[in-house]
Every structure is written in C-alpha cells, then in structure tokens.
C-alpha cells in the first residue's frame, strides 16, 4: 500500500477542504490457513426458556412494573426491517437485523484483491464507514486540534472517482459512533456520551437538517428500521421518527423491576419482524459477571413479548433464518423470535472478544482470539472451524466471509482473510501492514478503516 501519510497540517486540510486519494497496492497471496479438526465447542441440547413477558428473577413482579418499562411517545413510526438496497451498507452491521451480511454484488468475490484508492488522515480517529447507492460516508476527528477543541468532519466520498470528497460537514465535537444513512440524511452521534446529540445531515449537499438530543449515556451505534431511527443509551432503547425526530417509543430494562440493576445496561440490539431484541449486561469497564438478559420488545403490544436470562452480558445480536442469535462473553445461543424458547446454545472454546457475529444462508459465524467458527443456525451444530484469531467483526459478501486477524496467535502478522462460508475453506489472505480494524462492502468495493486514520477501497484484480 502507498506509504504517503498526512501530517497534522494535512489532516487539518481534510477538515478544511483537502484530500489525498491514490491507486495501487499489493497483490499476491500470503500463507493460507486450513480447516482444522479442533474439537468443536460444546453444544447444549434444546431446552425451553421462560416465554412469559416476565421470567426468571422477574417472576412475581407486577404487570404494572412490566408496563413501566415501555413508554409510548407522540410519534408514529414503523419498526420494520425493510429490504436493504443491493450494493449499500447503510449502518454498522449492514441491516436492522444486525446480520453483517450483504449480497455478492456489494463487494469483490474474486481474488486476489487490489487497493484502488486511499483516503489518509494521519493522527485522526475515523469511524466505521457506511454507504448508500452513490457515496461512502465516514467521520474523521482530531481530538487535539487547537485550542483544545475537538474538530470532526463528516466526509462524503465518491467511490467511482478515486474516493474524491464530494462534501464535508465540520463539527466542533467528537463523534461517538458511526454514521447511519436513511431518509435522505446521514445521522451521526456526537459526544460527550453522557450528553450526546444526533445530527441529521443532508446526503446531497452536507447541510445540517436537524439535531436531536439523546437522553442517557449513548452506547455507540445508531440504527434504522423502516421509518424508525433507533438511538440506544445504556438505560433506554429509544425509537424516534427518522423523518422528524419525534419520539415514538422507548424501552427501559431497569424499570421492569423498578430497581437500578447494573446487569440491565443495554449493550446490543437488533430488529426482526417489527420486534426489537435488546441485550443487556454490566457496562463496559465494570467487573464482568455471569449475568445478562435478552428482551423481545414489541411496540404492537406496548411492552415485553418475552424475556430470557443469559449466562453473561450480551455482546451481539442478529436475527436471520427465523432465529435470534445472541453472543455472550463465553458462548452463543439461538432463540425462537416468537416465544423466546432456547433452540440451542454453544460454549465457546475461548472468550468471544471482540464481539463478532455474522449470520446468513443458514450459517452463524463468530470468532475468538484463536479460532473462527461456523455454526448451523437451525441446530447450533458446528460446521467448521479455522485457526484464525479475529481482531474485529466479520462480514459476509455473498458466500464469502471476510475477517481481519491472525492465523497464529503468537505472530504479530495481521491478515485480511477471505473464507468460503458454506465449507469453511480459506480462499485468500494477505498480510496487512496497516492496522485495519473493520471492513464493510458496498458499491462493488471492500472498504476498510485503520487505527491511524485511513480509509481503503479494495476490488478484485
């Protein structure tokens, strides 16, 4: 990859109006990992879970207490997981269901890959990129800009023109999560986390359309589903109308019992069939306990459809193939979206860190620091495992799974790897000399961001 980097002056030029874009890159294949006969994780036989609106330690709580967890607002918005247009990646995990799975048309599936262009902003903090049918959006921020006031810029790139910036919107605050594109706007959360605001920026010209306050401590990821914009805090899953910002409804897990339970801090969420699946646990940075909760919140019944206690804080949730898949720090489980019945559970061979999950075409993939696993979504049975320790999330592009990590946990070599998802057969991998932390696919490109402020676009050679 090109080694040209922005100086501090160059980074400020990005905020003010400059950009560096280029072509070229590496080709060729690195070492190839192979499927392994590693003993599979333990799968627990199917067993029913509590399916009432109140369950576990909530048994005996009053109906009024359950109702108090749901607040109906004046707005009317639909929490529907509309089909995501082909070629786009509008939010962190691709869709409201959190699948991290896109069609083959979204990105390259032929190998090796080649770098097409790069946007570089040295010393910047860059958010996860998202994309609509035409452009790629990313937020780059300089936390040390003088006079000690953070400066960020929402940047709109045209991937077909070597990443050329189309517009930028400057903000004197730090971004606290990646953007979301919906309803003609780019939505971006800005901090501090305890007093966050969500800015709605016009996708066409970068002008500010609206700003919404977010009560509570923001947990990091906006989402959109139909006409709903989801703005979760630690204590409330809040849904507003994406068109107007009007409050539609919210769910506060701590109000189920009316007590401040630290294990009911919201950590993850996904949407399926008009229902929000909300996972809780202890907040990051606090001592981990073997306690967590998974709630199915149905706005059509004004409250909880079901609730299941979990064996640890929830890390990720995805809804696909009529199964709600949820990870904790030490395992993965599948639930019926209608009843909350536990269909299967798997104890991981190591801690699932970072929280990784991708679900599509009957396969659920998760990773640990040592191994990448592919499970059958219907049964939880392991289909394959690969000695590849993940460093970030994993994504599907058609039947290809992309991951960043190490094939040898004792090595410092970071690899970008592609795996055939149905079989677990490695297809390609390449050593990466830049610290890539996340990838997504849109407009026929594989996009990656790095810890040192770069956005790369890869295509098939």
mmCIF file of N, CA, C and O in Angstrom, residues 170-246:
data_model
loop_
_atom_site.group_PDB
_atom_site.id
_atom_site.type_symbol
_atom_site.label_atom_id
_atom_site.label_comp_id
_atom_site.label_asym_id
_atom_site.label_seq_id
_atom_site.Cartn_x
_atom_site.Cartn_y
_atom_site.Cartn_z
ATOM 1 N N UNK A 170 -18.349 20.158 8.984
ATOM 2 C CA UNK A 170 -17.482 20.281 10.157
ATOM 3 C C UNK A 170 -18.312 20.417 11.431
ATOM 4 O O UNK A 170 -19.340 21.091 11.457
ATOM 5 N N UNK A 171 -17.811 19.773 12.493
ATOM 6 C CA UNK A 171 -18.475 19.810 13.796
ATOM 7 C C UNK A 171 -17.408 19.982 14.871
ATOM 8 O O UNK A 171 -16.382 19.301 14.849
ATOM 9 N N UNK A 172 -17.624 20.885 15.808
ATOM 10 C CA UNK A 172 -16.681 21.087 16.906
ATOM 11 C C UNK A 172 -17.003 20.151 18.059
ATOM 12 O O UNK A 172 -17.312 20.563 19.186
ATOM 13 N N UNK A 173 -16.953 18.866 17.796
ATOM 14 C CA UNK A 173 -17.214 17.837 18.801
ATOM 15 C C UNK A 173 -16.693 16.516 18.271
ATOM 16 O O UNK A 173 -16.447 16.365 17.075
ATOM 17 N N UNK A 174 -16.518 15.552 19.169
ATOM 18 C CA UNK A 174 -16.030 14.245 18.771
ATOM 19 C C UNK A 174 -17.184 13.314 18.423
ATOM 20 O O UNK A 174 -18.196 13.276 19.138
ATOM 21 N N UNK A 175 -17.060 12.537 17.350
ATOM 22 C CA UNK A 175 -18.075 11.517 17.072
ATOM 23 C C UNK A 175 -17.976 10.403 18.101
ATOM 24 O O UNK A 175 -16.883 10.057 18.554
ATOM 25 N N UNK A 176 -19.100 9.836 18.491
ATOM 26 C CA UNK A 176 -19.090 8.748 19.482
ATOM 27 C C UNK A 176 -19.721 7.484 18.907
ATOM 28 O O UNK A 176 -20.112 6.582 19.648
ATOM 29 N N UNK A 177 -19.788 7.417 17.597
ATOM 30 C CA UNK A 177 -20.322 6.240 16.934
ATOM 31 C C UNK A 177 -20.329 6.458 15.440
ATOM 32 O O UNK A 177 -20.191 7.590 14.956
ATOM 33 N N UNK A 178 -20.484 5.389 14.654
ATOM 34 C CA UNK A 178 -20.503 5.517 13.201
ATOM 35 C C UNK A 178 -21.801 6.131 12.696
ATOM 36 O O UNK A 178 -22.812 6.146 13.405
ATOM 37 N N UNK A 179 -21.792 6.641 11.471
ATOM 38 C CA UNK A 179 -22.996 7.234 10.902
ATOM 39 C C UNK A 179 -23.993 6.178 10.437
ATOM 40 O O UNK A 179 -23.691 4.986 10.364
ATOM 41 N N UNK A 180 -25.200 6.644 10.124
ATOM 42 C CA UNK A 180 -26.257 5.833 9.520
ATOM 43 C C UNK A 180 -26.855 6.653 8.387
ATOM 44 O O UNK A 180 -27.041 7.870 8.531
ATOM 45 N N UNK A 181 -27.129 6.009 7.247
ATOM 46 C CA UNK A 181 -27.777 6.723 6.147
ATOM 47 C C UNK A 181 -29.212 6.222 6.025
ATOM 48 O O UNK A 181 -29.469 5.023 5.953
ATOM 49 N N UNK A 182 -30.165 7.163 6.037
ATOM 50 C CA UNK A 182 -31.585 6.824 5.936
ATOM 51 C C UNK A 182 -32.373 8.093 5.693
ATOM 52 O O UNK A 182 -31.961 9.184 6.107
ATOM 53 N N UNK A 183 -33.513 7.939 5.025
ATOM 54 C CA UNK A 183 -34.467 9.040 4.857
ATOM 55 C C UNK A 183 -33.819 10.314 4.329
ATOM 56 O O UNK A 183 -34.147 11.417 4.760
ATOM 57 N N UNK A 184 -32.884 10.189 3.400
ATOM 58 C CA UNK A 184 -32.254 11.351 2.788
ATOM 59 C C UNK A 184 -31.197 12.020 3.631
ATOM 60 O O UNK A 184 -30.653 13.051 3.235
ATOM 61 N N UNK A 185 -30.868 11.438 4.797
ATOM 62 C CA UNK A 185 -29.915 12.070 5.705
ATOM 63 C C UNK A 185 -28.802 11.109 6.103
ATOM 64 O O UNK A 185 -28.935 9.891 5.993
ATOM 65 N N UNK A 186 -27.694 11.699 6.568
ATOM 66 C CA UNK A 186 -26.651 10.961 7.267
ATOM 67 C C UNK A 186 -26.793 11.338 8.735
ATOM 68 O O UNK A 186 -26.679 12.512 9.095
ATOM 69 N N UNK A 187 -27.054 10.352 9.583
ATOM 70 C CA UNK A 187 -27.213 10.597 11.016
ATOM 71 C C UNK A 187 -25.903 10.253 11.710
ATOM 72 O O UNK A 187 -25.367 9.162 11.540
ATOM 73 N N UNK A 188 -25.404 11.193 12.541
ATOM 74 C CA UNK A 188 -24.124 10.988 13.218
ATOM 75 C C UNK A 188 -24.264 11.392 14.681
ATOM 76 O O UNK A 188 -24.721 12.502 14.982
ATOM 77 N N UNK A 189 -23.862 10.511 15.621
ATOM 78 C CA UNK A 189 -23.894 10.877 17.046
ATOM 79 C C UNK A 189 -22.602 11.574 17.460
ATOM 80 O O UNK A 189 -21.503 11.117 17.131
ATOM 81 N N UNK A 190 -22.739 12.660 18.184
ATOM 82 C CA UNK A 190 -21.588 13.392 18.698
ATOM 83 C C UNK A 190 -21.708 13.519 20.209
ATOM 84 O O UNK A 190 -22.803 13.633 20.754
ATOM 85 N N UNK A 191 -20.531 13.545 20.891
ATOM 86 C CA UNK A 191 -20.494 13.484 22.343
ATOM 87 C C UNK A 191 -20.344 14.807 23.029
ATOM 88 O O UNK A 191 -20.348 15.844 22.372
ATOM 89 N N UNK A 192 -20.227 14.752 24.363
ATOM 90 C CA UNK A 192 -19.860 13.586 25.186
ATOM 91 C C UNK A 192 -20.985 12.561 25.302
ATOM 92 O O UNK A 192 -22.145 12.892 25.083
ATOM 93 N N UNK A 193 -20.618 11.323 25.660
ATOM 94 C CA UNK A 193 -21.594 10.239 25.680
ATOM 95 C C UNK A 193 -22.742 10.500 26.652
ATOM 96 O O UNK A 193 -23.873 10.074 26.415
ATOM 97 N N UNK A 194 -22.457 11.184 27.755
ATOM 98 C CA UNK A 194 -23.500 11.435 28.747
ATOM 99 C C UNK A 194 -24.459 12.534 28.300
ATOM 100 O O UNK A 194 -25.504 12.722 28.919
ATOM 101 N N UNK A 195 -24.112 13.270 27.269
ATOM 102 C CA UNK A 195 -24.962 14.367 26.790
ATOM 103 C C UNK A 195 -24.850 14.439 25.263
ATOM 104 O O UNK A 195 -24.450 15.448 24.697
ATOM 105 N N UNK A 196 -25.217 13.331 24.610
ATOM 106 C CA UNK A 196 -25.000 13.209 23.169
ATOM 107 C C UNK A 196 -26.090 13.907 22.355
ATOM 108 O O UNK A 196 -27.210 14.112 22.822
ATOM 109 N N UNK A 197 -25.710 14.246 21.126
ATOM 110 C CA UNK A 197 -26.657 14.778 20.142
ATOM 111 C C UNK A 197 -26.484 13.999 18.847
ATOM 112 O O UNK A 197 -25.382 13.582 18.499
ATOM 113 N N UNK A 198 -27.575 13.815 18.146
ATOM 114 C CA UNK A 198 -27.540 13.168 16.842
ATOM 115 C C UNK A 198 -27.837 14.229 15.792
ATOM 116 O O UNK A 198 -28.884 14.884 15.833
ATOM 117 N N UNK A 199 -26.904 14.413 14.866
ATOM 118 C CA UNK A 199 -27.085 15.384 13.794
ATOM 119 C C UNK A 199 -27.609 14.685 12.552
ATOM 120 O O UNK A 199 -27.109 13.619 12.172
ATOM 121 N N UNK A 200 -28.604 15.287 11.929
ATOM 122 C CA UNK A 200 -29.133 14.806 10.654
ATOM 123 C C UNK A 200 -28.590 15.720 9.560
ATOM 124 O O UNK A 200 -28.945 16.900 9.493
ATOM 125 N N UNK A 201 -27.711 15.184 8.699
ATOM 126 C CA UNK A 201 -27.026 15.962 7.668
ATOM 127 C C UNK A 201 -27.520 15.534 6.295
ATOM 128 O O UNK A 201 -27.614 14.333 6.016
ATOM 129 N N UNK A 202 -27.852 16.500 5.464
ATOM 130 C CA UNK A 202 -28.392 16.203 4.142
ATOM 131 C C UNK A 202 -27.383 15.438 3.296
ATOM 132 O O UNK A 202 -26.217 15.834 3.184
ATOM 133 N N UNK A 203 -27.813 14.323 2.705
ATOM 134 C CA UNK A 203 -26.915 13.495 1.907
ATOM 135 C C UNK A 203 -26.487 14.167 0.605
ATOM 136 O O UNK A 203 -25.438 13.853 0.059
ATOM 137 N N UNK A 204 -27.284 15.083 0.112
ATOM 138 C CA UNK A 204 -26.992 15.712 -1.176
ATOM 139 C C UNK A 204 -25.891 16.761 -1.089
ATOM 140 O O UNK A 204 -24.994 16.808 -1.929
ATOM 141 N N UNK A 205 -25.947 17.617 -0.064
ATOM 142 C CA UNK A 205 -25.019 18.754 -0.025
ATOM 143 C C UNK A 205 -24.307 18.938 1.304
ATOM 144 O O UNK A 205 -23.515 19.876 1.464
ATOM 145 N N UNK A 206 -24.574 18.091 2.311
ATOM 146 C CA UNK A 206 -23.860 18.193 3.563
ATOM 147 C C UNK A 206 -24.363 19.259 4.512
ATOM 148 O O UNK A 206 -23.720 19.522 5.534
ATOM 149 N N UNK A 207 -25.499 19.856 4.255
ATOM 150 C CA UNK A 207 -26.018 20.871 5.171
ATOM 151 C C UNK A 207 -26.742 20.202 6.337
ATOM 152 O O UNK A 207 -27.265 19.100 6.232
ATOM 153 N N UNK A 208 -26.762 20.899 7.481
ATOM 154 C CA UNK A 208 -27.429 20.381 8.662
ATOM 155 C C UNK A 208 -28.937 20.504 8.503
ATOM 156 O O UNK A 208 -29.463 21.591 8.248
ATOM 157 N N UNK A 209 -29.634 19.367 8.655
ATOM 158 C CA UNK A 209 -31.086 19.371 8.529
ATOM 159 C C UNK A 209 -31.782 19.432 9.879
ATOM 160 O O UNK A 209 -32.834 20.053 10.021
ATOM 161 N N UNK A 210 -31.198 18.751 10.886
ATOM 162 C CA UNK A 210 -31.832 18.746 12.206
ATOM 163 C C UNK A 210 -30.837 18.212 13.230
ATOM 164 O O UNK A 210 -29.781 17.678 12.870
ATOM 165 N N UNK A 211 -31.168 18.340 14.505
ATOM 166 C CA UNK A 211 -30.347 17.807 15.593
ATOM 167 C C UNK A 211 -31.272 17.317 16.690
ATOM 168 O O UNK A 211 -32.264 17.975 17.017
ATOM 169 N N UNK A 212 -30.962 16.131 17.249
ATOM 170 C CA UNK A 212 -31.803 15.516 18.272
ATOM 171 C C UNK A 212 -30.968 15.244 19.520
ATOM 172 O O UNK A 212 -29.850 14.734 19.436
ATOM 173 N N UNK A 213 -31.514 15.571 20.679
ATOM 174 C CA UNK A 213 -30.855 15.238 21.935
ATOM 175 C C UNK A 213 -31.101 13.772 22.262
ATOM 176 O O UNK A 213 -32.163 13.222 21.965
ATOM 177 N N UNK A 214 -30.120 13.134 22.883
ATOM 178 C CA UNK A 214 -30.242 11.736 23.274
ATOM 179 C C UNK A 214 -30.106 11.632 24.786
ATOM 180 O O UNK A 214 -29.006 11.736 25.318
ATOM 181 N N UNK A 215 -31.215 11.425 25.487
ATOM 182 C CA UNK A 215 -31.137 11.295 26.946
ATOM 183 C C UNK A 215 -30.363 10.044 27.338
ATOM 184 O O UNK A 215 -30.495 8.990 26.715
ATOM 185 N N UNK A 216 -29.536 10.148 28.376
ATOM 186 C CA UNK A 216 -28.794 8.996 28.854
ATOM 187 C C UNK A 216 -27.440 8.846 28.188
ATOM 188 O O UNK A 216 -27.076 9.606 27.287
ATOM 189 N N UNK A 217 -26.674 7.831 28.608
ATOM 190 C CA UNK A 217 -25.329 7.603 28.095
ATOM 191 C C UNK A 217 -25.401 6.753 26.836
ATOM 192 O O UNK A 217 -25.792 5.591 26.868
ATOM 193 N N UNK A 218 -24.972 7.324 25.714
ATOM 194 C CA UNK A 218 -25.042 6.651 24.422
ATOM 195 C C UNK A 218 -24.126 5.432 24.417
ATOM 196 O O UNK A 218 -23.001 5.469 24.919
ATOM 197 N N UNK A 219 -24.614 4.307 23.822
ATOM 198 C CA UNK A 219 -23.828 3.071 23.857
ATOM 199 C C UNK A 219 -23.061 2.791 22.570
ATOM 200 O O UNK A 219 -22.338 1.802 22.497
ATOM 201 N N UNK A 220 -23.190 3.635 21.542
ATOM 202 C CA UNK A 220 -22.243 3.513 20.449
ATOM 203 C C UNK A 220 -22.733 3.278 19.054
ATOM 204 O O UNK A 220 -22.000 3.507 18.107
ATOM 205 N N UNK A 221 -23.975 2.830 18.837
ATOM 206 C CA UNK A 221 -24.403 2.534 17.482
ATOM 207 C C UNK A 221 -25.856 2.952 17.251
ATOM 208 O O UNK A 221 -26.761 2.471 17.927
ATOM 209 N N UNK A 222 -26.042 3.851 16.291
ATOM 210 C CA UNK A 222 -27.380 4.162 15.824
ATOM 211 C C UNK A 222 -27.864 3.033 14.923
ATOM 212 O O UNK A 222 -27.086 2.212 14.448
ATOM 213 N N UNK A 223 -29.167 3.007 14.672
ATOM 214 C CA UNK A 223 -29.724 2.046 13.732
ATOM 215 C C UNK A 223 -30.961 2.630 13.090
ATOM 216 O O UNK A 223 -31.530 3.615 13.579
ATOM 217 N N UNK A 224 -31.379 2.053 11.987
ATOM 218 C CA UNK A 224 -32.596 2.491 11.332
ATOM 219 C C UNK A 224 -33.380 1.269 10.890
ATOM 220 O O UNK A 224 -32.799 0.238 10.542
ATOM 221 N N UNK A 225 -34.699 1.356 10.960
ATOM 222 C CA UNK A 225 -35.577 0.265 10.537
ATOM 223 C C UNK A 225 -36.879 0.871 10.059
ATOM 224 O O UNK A 225 -37.632 1.433 10.856
ATOM 225 N N UNK A 226 -37.118 0.792 8.760
ATOM 226 C CA UNK A 226 -38.300 1.442 8.216
ATOM 227 C C UNK A 226 -38.220 2.936 8.424
ATOM 228 O O UNK A 226 -37.221 3.576 8.091
ATOM 229 N N UNK A 227 -39.256 3.513 9.021
ATOM 230 C CA UNK A 227 -39.250 4.957 9.296
ATOM 231 C C UNK A 227 -38.703 5.266 10.684
ATOM 232 O O UNK A 227 -38.781 6.406 11.137
ATOM 233 N N UNK A 228 -38.169 4.262 11.360
ATOM 234 C CA UNK A 228 -37.665 4.451 12.714
ATOM 235 C C UNK A 228 -36.154 4.655 12.733
ATOM 236 O O UNK A 228 -35.425 3.980 12.013
ATOM 237 N N UNK A 229 -35.718 5.574 13.576
ATOM 238 C CA UNK A 229 -34.313 5.749 13.880
ATOM 239 C C UNK A 229 -34.117 5.338 15.334
ATOM 240 O O UNK A 229 -34.789 5.857 16.221
ATOM 241 N N UNK A 230 -33.231 4.380 15.579
ATOM 242 C CA UNK A 230 -33.004 3.867 16.918
ATOM 243 C C UNK A 230 -31.776 4.550 17.511
ATOM 244 O O UNK A 230 -30.704 4.562 16.895
ATOM 245 N N UNK A 231 -31.936 5.109 18.706
ATOM 246 C CA UNK A 231 -30.856 5.815 19.379
ATOM 247 C C UNK A 231 -30.703 5.235 20.786
ATOM 248 O O UNK A 231 -31.274 5.751 21.740
ATOM 249 N N UNK A 232 -29.953 4.149 20.949
ATOM 250 C CA UNK A 232 -29.890 3.483 22.250
ATOM 251 C C UNK A 232 -28.929 4.144 23.227
ATOM 252 O O UNK A 232 -27.838 4.568 22.864
ATOM 253 N N UNK A 233 -29.350 4.233 24.469
ATOM 254 C CA UNK A 233 -28.463 4.618 25.557
ATOM 255 C C UNK A 233 -28.318 3.404 26.471
ATOM 256 O O UNK A 233 -28.946 2.365 26.257
ATOM 257 N N UNK A 234 -27.493 3.511 27.511
ATOM 258 C CA UNK A 234 -27.319 2.388 28.424
ATOM 259 C C UNK A 234 -28.618 2.006 29.104
ATOM 260 O O UNK A 234 -28.849 0.838 29.416
ATOM 261 N N UNK A 235 -29.484 2.973 29.340
ATOM 262 C CA UNK A 235 -30.687 2.720 30.129
ATOM 263 C C UNK A 235 -31.973 2.687 29.330
ATOM 264 O O UNK A 235 -33.016 2.318 29.881
ATOM 265 N N UNK A 236 -31.930 3.058 28.045
ATOM 266 C CA UNK A 236 -33.170 3.077 27.266
ATOM 267 C C UNK A 236 -32.897 2.824 25.790
ATOM 268 O O UNK A 236 -31.955 3.372 25.212
ATOM 269 N N UNK A 237 -33.736 1.973 25.211
ATOM 270 C CA UNK A 237 -33.750 1.744 23.766
ATOM 271 C C UNK A 237 -34.790 2.720 23.223
ATOM 272 O O UNK A 237 -35.995 2.519 23.369
ATOM 273 N N UNK A 238 -34.321 3.795 22.610
ATOM 274 C CA UNK A 238 -35.200 4.901 22.217
ATOM 275 C C UNK A 238 -35.405 4.901 20.707
ATOM 276 O O UNK A 238 -34.440 4.821 19.944
ATOM 277 N N UNK A 239 -36.661 5.000 20.276
ATOM 278 C CA UNK A 239 -37.008 4.986 18.857
ATOM 279 C C UNK A 239 -37.688 6.307 18.499
ATOM 280 O O UNK A 239 -38.659 6.714 19.145
ATOM 281 N N UNK A 240 -37.153 6.985 17.471
ATOM 282 C CA UNK A 240 -37.734 8.243 17.014
ATOM 283 C C UNK A 240 -38.056 8.122 15.530
ATOM 284 O O UNK A 240 -37.579 7.215 14.838
ATOM 285 N N UNK A 241 -38.885 9.022 15.045
ATOM 286 C CA UNK A 241 -39.222 9.071 13.624
ATOM 287 C C UNK A 241 -38.021 9.612 12.858
ATOM 288 O O UNK A 241 -37.571 10.731 13.120
ATOM 289 N N UNK A 242 -37.476 8.832 11.935
ATOM 290 C CA UNK A 242 -36.290 9.251 11.183
ATOM 291 C C UNK A 242 -36.569 10.472 10.325
ATOM 292 O O UNK A 242 -35.638 11.177 9.931
ATOM 293 N N UNK A 243 -37.826 10.743 10.034
ATOM 294 C CA UNK A 243 -38.166 11.883 9.174
ATOM 295 C C UNK A 243 -38.278 13.186 9.957
ATOM 296 O O UNK A 243 -38.009 14.262 9.423
ATOM 297 N N UNK A 244 -38.687 13.094 11.238
ATOM 298 C CA UNK A 244 -38.955 14.309 12.009
ATOM 299 C C UNK A 244 -38.204 14.377 13.337
ATOM 300 O O UNK A 244 -38.103 15.458 13.917
ATOM 301 N N UNK A 245 -37.710 13.238 13.840
ATOM 302 C CA UNK A 245 -37.069 13.203 15.145
ATOM 303 C C UNK A 245 -38.040 13.098 16.293
ATOM 304 O O UNK A 245 -37.631 13.093 17.458
ATOM 305 N N UNK A 246 -39.330 12.962 16.014
ATOM 306 C CA UNK A 246 -40.341 12.873 17.068
ATOM 307 C C UNK A 246 -40.238 11.526 17.790
ATOM 308 O O UNK A 246 -40.090 10.473 17.161
#
